[in-house]
Tab-separated table of C-alpha atoms in Angstrom:
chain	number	residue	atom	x	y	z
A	1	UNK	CA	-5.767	-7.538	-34.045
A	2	UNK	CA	-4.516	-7.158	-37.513
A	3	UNK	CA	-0.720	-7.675	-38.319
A	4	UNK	CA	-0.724	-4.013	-39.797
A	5	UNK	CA	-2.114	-2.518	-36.147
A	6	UNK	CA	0.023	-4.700	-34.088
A	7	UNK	CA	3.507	-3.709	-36.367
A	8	UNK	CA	2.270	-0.429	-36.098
A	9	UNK	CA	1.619	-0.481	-32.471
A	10	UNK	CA	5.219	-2.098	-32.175
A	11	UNK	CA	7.000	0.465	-34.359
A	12	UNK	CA	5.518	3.373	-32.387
A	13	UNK	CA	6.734	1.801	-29.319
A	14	UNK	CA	10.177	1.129	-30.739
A	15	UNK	CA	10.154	4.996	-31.610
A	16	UNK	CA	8.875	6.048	-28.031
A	17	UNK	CA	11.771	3.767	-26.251
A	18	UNK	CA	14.455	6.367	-28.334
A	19	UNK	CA	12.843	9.300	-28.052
A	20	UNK	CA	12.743	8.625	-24.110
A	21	UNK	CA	14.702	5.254	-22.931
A	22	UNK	CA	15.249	6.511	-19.483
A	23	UNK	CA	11.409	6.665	-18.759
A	24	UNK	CA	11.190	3.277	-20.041
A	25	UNK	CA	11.023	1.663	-16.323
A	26	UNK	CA	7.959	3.988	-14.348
A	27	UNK	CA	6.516	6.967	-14.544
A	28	UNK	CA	8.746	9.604	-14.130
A	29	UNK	CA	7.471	11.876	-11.342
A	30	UNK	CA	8.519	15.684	-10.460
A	31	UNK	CA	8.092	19.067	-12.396
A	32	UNK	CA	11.288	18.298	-14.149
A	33	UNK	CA	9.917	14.887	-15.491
A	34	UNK	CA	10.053	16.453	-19.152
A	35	UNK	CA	13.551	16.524	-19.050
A	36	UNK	CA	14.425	13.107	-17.909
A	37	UNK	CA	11.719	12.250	-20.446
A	38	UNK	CA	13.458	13.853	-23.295
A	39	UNK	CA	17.134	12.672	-21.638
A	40	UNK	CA	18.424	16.020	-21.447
A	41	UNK	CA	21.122	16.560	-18.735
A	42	UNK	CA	19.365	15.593	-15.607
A	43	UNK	CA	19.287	12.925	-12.799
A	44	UNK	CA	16.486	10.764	-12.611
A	45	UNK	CA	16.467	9.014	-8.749
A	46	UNK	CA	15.326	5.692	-8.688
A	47	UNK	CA	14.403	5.608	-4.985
A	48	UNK	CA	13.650	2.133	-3.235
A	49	UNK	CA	12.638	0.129	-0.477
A	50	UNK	CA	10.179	2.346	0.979
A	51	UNK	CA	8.845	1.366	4.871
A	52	UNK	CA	5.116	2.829	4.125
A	53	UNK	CA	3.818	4.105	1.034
A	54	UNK	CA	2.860	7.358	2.738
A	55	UNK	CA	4.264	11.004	3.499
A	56	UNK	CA	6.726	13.092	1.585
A	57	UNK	CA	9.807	12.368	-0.598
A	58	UNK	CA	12.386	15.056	-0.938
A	59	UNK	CA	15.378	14.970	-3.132
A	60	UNK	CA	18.345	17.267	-2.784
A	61	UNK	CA	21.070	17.413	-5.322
A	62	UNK	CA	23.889	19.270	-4.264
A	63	UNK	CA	27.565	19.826	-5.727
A	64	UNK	CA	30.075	17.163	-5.237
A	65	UNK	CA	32.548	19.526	-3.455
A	66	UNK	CA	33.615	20.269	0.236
A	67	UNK	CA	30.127	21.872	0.800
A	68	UNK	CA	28.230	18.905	-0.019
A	69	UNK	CA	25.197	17.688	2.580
A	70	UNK	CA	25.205	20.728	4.235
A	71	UNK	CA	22.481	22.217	5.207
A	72	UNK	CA	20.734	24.938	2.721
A	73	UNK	CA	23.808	24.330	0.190
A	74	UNK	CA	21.885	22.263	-2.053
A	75	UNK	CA	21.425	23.245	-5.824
A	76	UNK	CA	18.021	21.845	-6.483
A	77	UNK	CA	15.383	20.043	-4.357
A	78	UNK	CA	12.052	17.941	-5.379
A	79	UNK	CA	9.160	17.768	-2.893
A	80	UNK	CA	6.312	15.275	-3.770
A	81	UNK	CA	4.329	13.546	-2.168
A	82	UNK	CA	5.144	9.715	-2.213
A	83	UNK	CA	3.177	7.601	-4.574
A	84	UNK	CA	1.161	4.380	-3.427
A	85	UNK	CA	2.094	2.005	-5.638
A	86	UNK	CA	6.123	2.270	-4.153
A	87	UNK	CA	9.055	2.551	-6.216
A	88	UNK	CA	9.518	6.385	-7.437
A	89	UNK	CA	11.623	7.506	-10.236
A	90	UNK	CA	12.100	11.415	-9.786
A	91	UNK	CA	14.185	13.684	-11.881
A	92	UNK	CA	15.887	16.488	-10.685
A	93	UNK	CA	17.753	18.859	-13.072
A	94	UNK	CA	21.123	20.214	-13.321
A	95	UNK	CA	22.100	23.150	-15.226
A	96	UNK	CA	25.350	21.811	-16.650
A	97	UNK	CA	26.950	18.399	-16.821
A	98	UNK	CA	29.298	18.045	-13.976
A	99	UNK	CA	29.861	15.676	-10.341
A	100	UNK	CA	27.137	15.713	-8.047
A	101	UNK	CA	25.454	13.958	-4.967
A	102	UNK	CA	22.175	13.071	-4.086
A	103	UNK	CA	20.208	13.070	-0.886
A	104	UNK	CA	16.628	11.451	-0.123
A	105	UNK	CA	14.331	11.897	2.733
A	106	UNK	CA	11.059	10.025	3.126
A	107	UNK	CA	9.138	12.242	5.722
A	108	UNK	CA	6.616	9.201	6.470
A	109	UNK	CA	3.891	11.017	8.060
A	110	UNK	CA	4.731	14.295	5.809
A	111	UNK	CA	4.951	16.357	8.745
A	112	UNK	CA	8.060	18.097	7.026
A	113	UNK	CA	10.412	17.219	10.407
A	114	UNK	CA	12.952	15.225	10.517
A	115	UNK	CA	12.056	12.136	12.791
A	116	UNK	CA	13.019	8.870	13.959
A	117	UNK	CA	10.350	7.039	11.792
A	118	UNK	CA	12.081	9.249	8.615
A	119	UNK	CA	14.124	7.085	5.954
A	120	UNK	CA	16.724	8.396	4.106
A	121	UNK	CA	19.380	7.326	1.343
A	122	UNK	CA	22.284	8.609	-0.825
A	123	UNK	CA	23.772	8.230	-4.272
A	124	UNK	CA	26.166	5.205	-3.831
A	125	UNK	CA	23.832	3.896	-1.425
A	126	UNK	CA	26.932	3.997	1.111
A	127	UNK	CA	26.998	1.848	4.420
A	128	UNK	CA	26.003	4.418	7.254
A	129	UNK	CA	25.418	3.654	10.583
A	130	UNK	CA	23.570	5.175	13.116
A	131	UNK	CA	26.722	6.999	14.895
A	132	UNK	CA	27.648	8.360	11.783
A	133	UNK	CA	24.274	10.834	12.019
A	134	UNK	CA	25.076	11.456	15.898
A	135	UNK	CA	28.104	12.649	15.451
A	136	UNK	CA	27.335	14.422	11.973
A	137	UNK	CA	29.630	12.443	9.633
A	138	UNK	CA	29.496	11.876	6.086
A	139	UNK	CA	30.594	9.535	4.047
A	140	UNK	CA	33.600	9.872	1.604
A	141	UNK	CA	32.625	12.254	-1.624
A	142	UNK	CA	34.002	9.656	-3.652
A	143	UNK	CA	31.815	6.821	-2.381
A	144	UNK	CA	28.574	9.183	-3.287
A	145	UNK	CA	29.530	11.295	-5.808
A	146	UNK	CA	28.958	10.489	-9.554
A	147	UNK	CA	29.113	12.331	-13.057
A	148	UNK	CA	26.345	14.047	-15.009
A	149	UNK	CA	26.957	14.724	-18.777
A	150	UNK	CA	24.564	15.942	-21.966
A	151	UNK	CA	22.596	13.563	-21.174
A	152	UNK	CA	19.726	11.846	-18.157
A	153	UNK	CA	21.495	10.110	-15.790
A	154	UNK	CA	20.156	7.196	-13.569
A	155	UNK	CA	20.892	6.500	-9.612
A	156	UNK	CA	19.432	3.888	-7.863
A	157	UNK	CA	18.745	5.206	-4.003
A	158	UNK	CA	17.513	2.491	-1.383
A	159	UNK	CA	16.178	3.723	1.624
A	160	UNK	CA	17.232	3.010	5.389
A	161	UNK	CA	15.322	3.440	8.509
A	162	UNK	CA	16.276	3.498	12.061
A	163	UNK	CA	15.607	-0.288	13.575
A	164	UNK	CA	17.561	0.093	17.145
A	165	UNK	CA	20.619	0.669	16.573
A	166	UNK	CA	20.935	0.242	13.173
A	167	UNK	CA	20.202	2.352	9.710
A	168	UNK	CA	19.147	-0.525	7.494
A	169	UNK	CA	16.737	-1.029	4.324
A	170	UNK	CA	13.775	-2.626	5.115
A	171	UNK	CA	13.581	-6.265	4.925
């Protein structure tokens, strides 16, 4: 390869990791993927540890106020189906820069129910056990919430599954 290709090759990549450094890590999936692309204000969900490569991802992103993970009060929501090489970055927008929180659901055998094989995560990837979905409790806004300005921001969800008693990531 000629030094002229390869520094041109190397400048156009320099230009593409400006013109869209929070794509930089994966493919960024969703109909919103422009956005996060272009790092307008958005949230691009880095969701992790999946159980099976199979099913459904949703992401919810709903307000961080009193009404937050309740049901049908979220402000946008991404259905895709979940890729099969793992990891999925998925952007979600938001029509203004403000606090939010994030939900995920991986629907493993995309039956759209909520089952016990279902994982599920939150921004702030906060410590939940089991109990804490029997007896409908949420974890502190403050440990899930996070800010949104002009611009794309990241969150890094892990998933948990039910194992007995427990609501753990996959080992």
């Amino acid at each position: 390869m000629s030094k002229i290709l390869l520094a041109g090759l190397l400048a156009a990549g320099a230009a593409g990791a400006l013109i869209a450094p929070v794509a930089a890590q994966g493919a960024t999936l969703g109909p919103a993927a422009a956005l996060c692309n272009s790092n307008a204000t958005a949230v691009l969900v880095d969701v992790r540890g999946f159980k099976q490569n199979t099913g459904t991802l949703r992401v919810q992103i709903y307000g961080a106020d009193r009404n937050y993970l309740e049901k049908r009060k979220w402000l946008e929501r991404v259905d895709i189906p979940v890729s099969k090489s793992g990891n999925m970055q998925v952007c979600v927008p938001v029509k203004a820069p403000g606090n939010y929180v994030v939900s995920v659901r991986h629907d493993l055998n995309g039956n759209g129910k909520s089952d016990k094989s279902d994982g599920g995560g939150l921004s702030g990837n906060p410590d939940m056990k089991l109990t804490d979905f029997i007896f409908k409790r949420k974890p502190k806004l403050a440990a899930v919430s996070f800010a949104v300005g002009a611009t794309t921001k990241r969150i890094p969800v892990t998933l948990n599954y039910i194992n007995g008693l427990s609501f753990d990531p996959v080992d």
